[in-house]
mmCIF file of C-alpha atoms in Angstrom:
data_model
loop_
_atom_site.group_PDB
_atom_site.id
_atom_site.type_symbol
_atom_site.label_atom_id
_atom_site.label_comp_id
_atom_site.label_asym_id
_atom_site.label_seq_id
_atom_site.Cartn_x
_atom_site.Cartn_y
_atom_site.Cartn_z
ATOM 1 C CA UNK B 1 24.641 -15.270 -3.173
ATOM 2 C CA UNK B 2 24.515 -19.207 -2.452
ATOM 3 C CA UNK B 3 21.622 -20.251 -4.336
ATOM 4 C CA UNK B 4 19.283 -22.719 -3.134
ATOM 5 C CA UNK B 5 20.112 -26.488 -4.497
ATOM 6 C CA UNK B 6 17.587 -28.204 -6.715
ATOM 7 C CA UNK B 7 16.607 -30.861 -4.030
ATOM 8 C CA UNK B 8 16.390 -28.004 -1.315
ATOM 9 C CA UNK B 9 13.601 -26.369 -3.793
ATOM 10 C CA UNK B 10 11.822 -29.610 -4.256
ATOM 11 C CA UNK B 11 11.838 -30.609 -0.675
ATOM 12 C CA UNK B 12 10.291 -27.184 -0.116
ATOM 13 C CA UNK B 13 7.714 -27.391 -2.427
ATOM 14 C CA UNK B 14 6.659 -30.518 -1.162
ATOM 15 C CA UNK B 15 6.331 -29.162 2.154
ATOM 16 C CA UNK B 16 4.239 -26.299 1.135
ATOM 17 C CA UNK B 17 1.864 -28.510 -0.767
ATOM 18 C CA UNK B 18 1.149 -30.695 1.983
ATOM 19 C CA UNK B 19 0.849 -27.689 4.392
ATOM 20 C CA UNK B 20 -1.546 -26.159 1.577
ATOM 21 C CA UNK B 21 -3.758 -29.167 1.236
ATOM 22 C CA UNK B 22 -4.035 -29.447 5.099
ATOM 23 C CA UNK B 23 -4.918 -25.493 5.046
ATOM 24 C CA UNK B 24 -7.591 -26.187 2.250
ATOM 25 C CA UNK B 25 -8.848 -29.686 3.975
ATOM 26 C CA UNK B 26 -9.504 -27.233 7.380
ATOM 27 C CA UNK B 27 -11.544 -25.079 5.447
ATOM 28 C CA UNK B 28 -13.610 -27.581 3.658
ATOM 29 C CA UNK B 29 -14.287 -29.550 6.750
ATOM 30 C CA UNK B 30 -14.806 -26.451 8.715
ATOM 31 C CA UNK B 31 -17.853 -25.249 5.749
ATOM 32 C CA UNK B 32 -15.755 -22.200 4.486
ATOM 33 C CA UNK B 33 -14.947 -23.603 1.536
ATOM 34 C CA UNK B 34 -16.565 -25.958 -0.814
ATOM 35 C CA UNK B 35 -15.037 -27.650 -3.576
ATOM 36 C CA UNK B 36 -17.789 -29.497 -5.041
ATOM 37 C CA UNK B 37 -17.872 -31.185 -8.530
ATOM 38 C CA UNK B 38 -20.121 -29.679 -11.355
ATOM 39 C CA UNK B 39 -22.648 -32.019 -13.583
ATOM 40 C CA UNK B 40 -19.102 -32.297 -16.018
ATOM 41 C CA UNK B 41 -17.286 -33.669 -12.904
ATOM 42 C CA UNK B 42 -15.167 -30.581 -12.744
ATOM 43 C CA UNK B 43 -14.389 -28.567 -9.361
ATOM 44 C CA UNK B 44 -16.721 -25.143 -10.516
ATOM 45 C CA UNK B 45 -15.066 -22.193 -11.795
ATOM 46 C CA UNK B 46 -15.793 -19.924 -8.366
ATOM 47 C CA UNK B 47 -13.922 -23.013 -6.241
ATOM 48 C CA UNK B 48 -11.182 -22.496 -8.703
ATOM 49 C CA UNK B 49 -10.881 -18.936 -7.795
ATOM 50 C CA UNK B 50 -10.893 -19.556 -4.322
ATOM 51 C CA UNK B 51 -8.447 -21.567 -4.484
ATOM 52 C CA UNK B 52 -6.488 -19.673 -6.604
ATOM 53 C CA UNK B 53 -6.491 -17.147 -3.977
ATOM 54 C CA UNK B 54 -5.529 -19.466 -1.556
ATOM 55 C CA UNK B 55 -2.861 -20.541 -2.989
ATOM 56 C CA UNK B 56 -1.386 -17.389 -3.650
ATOM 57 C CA UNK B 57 -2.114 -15.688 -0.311
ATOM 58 C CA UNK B 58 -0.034 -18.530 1.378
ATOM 59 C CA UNK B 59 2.919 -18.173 -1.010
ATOM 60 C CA UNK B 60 3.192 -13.797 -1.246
ATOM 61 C CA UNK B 61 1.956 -13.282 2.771
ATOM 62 C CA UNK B 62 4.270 -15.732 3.878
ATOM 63 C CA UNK B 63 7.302 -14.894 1.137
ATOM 64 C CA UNK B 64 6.714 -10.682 1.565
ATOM 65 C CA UNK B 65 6.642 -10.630 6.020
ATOM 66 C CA UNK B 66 9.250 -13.684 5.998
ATOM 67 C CA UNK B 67 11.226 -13.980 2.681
ATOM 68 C CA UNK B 68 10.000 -17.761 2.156
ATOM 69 C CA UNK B 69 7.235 -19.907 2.715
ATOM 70 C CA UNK B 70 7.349 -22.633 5.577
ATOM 71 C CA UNK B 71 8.294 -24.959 3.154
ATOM 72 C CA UNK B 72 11.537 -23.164 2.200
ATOM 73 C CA UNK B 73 12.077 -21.933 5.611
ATOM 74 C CA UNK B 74 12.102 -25.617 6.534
ATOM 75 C CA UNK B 75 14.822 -26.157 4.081
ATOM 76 C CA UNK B 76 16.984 -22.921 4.883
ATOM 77 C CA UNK B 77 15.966 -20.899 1.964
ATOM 78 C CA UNK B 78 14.822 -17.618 1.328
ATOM 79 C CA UNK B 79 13.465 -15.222 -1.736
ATOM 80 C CA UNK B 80 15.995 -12.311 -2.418
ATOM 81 C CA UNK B 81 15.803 -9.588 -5.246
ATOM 82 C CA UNK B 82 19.199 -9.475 -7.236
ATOM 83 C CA UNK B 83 20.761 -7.401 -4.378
ATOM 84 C CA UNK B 84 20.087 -10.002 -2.386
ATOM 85 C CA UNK B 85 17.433 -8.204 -0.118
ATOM 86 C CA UNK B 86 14.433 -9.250 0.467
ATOM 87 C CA UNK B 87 11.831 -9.498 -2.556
ATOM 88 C CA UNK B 88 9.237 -6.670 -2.521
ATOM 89 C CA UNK B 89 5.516 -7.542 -2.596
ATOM 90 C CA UNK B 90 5.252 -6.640 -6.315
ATOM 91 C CA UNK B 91 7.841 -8.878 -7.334
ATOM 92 C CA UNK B 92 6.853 -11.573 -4.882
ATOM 93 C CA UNK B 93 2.897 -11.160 -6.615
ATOM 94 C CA UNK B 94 4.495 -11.585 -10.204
ATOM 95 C CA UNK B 95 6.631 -14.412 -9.265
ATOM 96 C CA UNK B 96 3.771 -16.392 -7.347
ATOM 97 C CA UNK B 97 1.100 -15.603 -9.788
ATOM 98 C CA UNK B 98 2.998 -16.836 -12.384
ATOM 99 C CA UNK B 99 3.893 -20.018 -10.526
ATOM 100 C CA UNK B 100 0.881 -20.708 -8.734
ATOM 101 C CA UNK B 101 -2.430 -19.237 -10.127
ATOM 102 C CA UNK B 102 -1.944 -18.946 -14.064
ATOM 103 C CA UNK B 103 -3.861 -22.005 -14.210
ATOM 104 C CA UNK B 104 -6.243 -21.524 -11.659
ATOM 105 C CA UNK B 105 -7.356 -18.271 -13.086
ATOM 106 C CA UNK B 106 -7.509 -18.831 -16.961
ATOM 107 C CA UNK B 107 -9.881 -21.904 -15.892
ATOM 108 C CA UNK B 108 -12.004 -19.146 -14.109
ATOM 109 C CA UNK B 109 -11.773 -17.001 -17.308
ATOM 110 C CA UNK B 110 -11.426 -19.845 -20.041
ATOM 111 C CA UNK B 111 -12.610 -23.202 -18.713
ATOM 112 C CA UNK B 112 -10.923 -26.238 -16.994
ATOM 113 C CA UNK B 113 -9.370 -27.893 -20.012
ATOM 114 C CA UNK B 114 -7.129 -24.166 -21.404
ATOM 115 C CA UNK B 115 -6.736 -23.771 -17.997
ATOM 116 C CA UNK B 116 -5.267 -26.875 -16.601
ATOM 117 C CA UNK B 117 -3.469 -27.500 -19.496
ATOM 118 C CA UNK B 118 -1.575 -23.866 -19.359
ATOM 119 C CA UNK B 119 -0.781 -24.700 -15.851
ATOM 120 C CA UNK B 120 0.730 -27.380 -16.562
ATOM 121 C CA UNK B 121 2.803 -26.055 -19.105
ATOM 122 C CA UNK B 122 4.181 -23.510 -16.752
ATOM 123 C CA UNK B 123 4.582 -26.020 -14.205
ATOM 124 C CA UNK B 124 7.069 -27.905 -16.606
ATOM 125 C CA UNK B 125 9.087 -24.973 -18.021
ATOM 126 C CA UNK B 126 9.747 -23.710 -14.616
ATOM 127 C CA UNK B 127 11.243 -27.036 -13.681
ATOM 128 C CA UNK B 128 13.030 -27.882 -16.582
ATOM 129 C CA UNK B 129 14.440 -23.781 -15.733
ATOM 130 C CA UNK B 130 15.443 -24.831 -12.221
ATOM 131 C CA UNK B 131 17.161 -28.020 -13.874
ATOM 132 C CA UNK B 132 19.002 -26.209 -16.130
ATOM 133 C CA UNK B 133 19.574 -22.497 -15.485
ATOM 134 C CA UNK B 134 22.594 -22.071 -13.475
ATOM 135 C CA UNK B 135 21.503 -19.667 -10.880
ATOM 136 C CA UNK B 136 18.482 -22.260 -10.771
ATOM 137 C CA UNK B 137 16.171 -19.497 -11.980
ATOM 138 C CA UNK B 138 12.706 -20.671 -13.137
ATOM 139 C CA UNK B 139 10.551 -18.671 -15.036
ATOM 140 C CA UNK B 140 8.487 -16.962 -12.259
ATOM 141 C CA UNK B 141 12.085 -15.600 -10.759
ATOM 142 C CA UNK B 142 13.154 -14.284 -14.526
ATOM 143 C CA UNK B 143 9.916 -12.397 -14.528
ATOM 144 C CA UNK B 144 9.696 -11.834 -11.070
ATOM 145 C CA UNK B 145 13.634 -10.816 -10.759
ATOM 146 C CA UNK B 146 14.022 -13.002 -8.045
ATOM 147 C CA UNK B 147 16.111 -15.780 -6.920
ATOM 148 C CA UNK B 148 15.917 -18.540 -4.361
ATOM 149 C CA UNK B 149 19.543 -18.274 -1.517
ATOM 150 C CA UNK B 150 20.455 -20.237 0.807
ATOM 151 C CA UNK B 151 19.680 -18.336 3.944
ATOM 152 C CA UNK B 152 22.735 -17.349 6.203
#
């Protein structure tokens, strides 16, 4: 397996991001969702959830029917299992849950500050993986059991 450089990864996520916030702008304009601020000036715990789900709908749909988001189809890339086949749903959910939602969800469960500040934390562990695992592994493929190829 080639694996997928660090700059191809970033590329892609940057790509995915801007294709999410487009996706989420389309719904808010459109009335489906809201993402209103509560009296604390925090985005309420339901809007969290939804986009929560969002997020993670885009990333496993996308990674399980095609192997890899836009974003890393974009940049060549796919999501393989260690066989090199094509990641199953359940280790596409881990992986993506793990990367995307953590936050999202404990601020549903625990409040914005835990929440946030878990995501976060996950958020820089699984880069400073990628930087420095040599398979450029971050935690979400350890746990997930996946790893990000070049596709051929």
């Amino acid at each position: 397996m080639e694996y997928a450089s660090r700059l191809q990864r970033l590329i892609a996520f940057i790509i995915d991001v801007i294709i999410l916030a487009v996706i989420v702008g389309v719904l808010t304009a459109i009335g489906i969702v809201e993402f209103a601020l509560t009296e604390e000036g925090e985005v309420s715990r339901t809007d969290n959830l939804i986009q929560a789900l969002i997020v993670v709908a885009y990333y496993v749909i996308l990674t399980v029917a095609f192997g890899a988001t836009l974003g890393k189809m974009a940049m060549g890339m796919k999501v393989v299992d260690s066989d090199g086949n094509k990641a199953g749903a359940g280790p596409v959910l881990i992986r993506e849950v793990i990367a995307r939602a953590v936050g999202g969800l404990l601020t549903v469960v625990v409040g914005a500050s835990i929440g946030q500040l878990v995501g976060l934390a996950v958020a820089i562990i699984i880069v400073i993986m990628i930087l420095f695992d040599e398979r450029r592994q971050g935690l979400h493929d350890k746990v997930g059991g996946t790893f990000v190829v070049k596709a051929r």
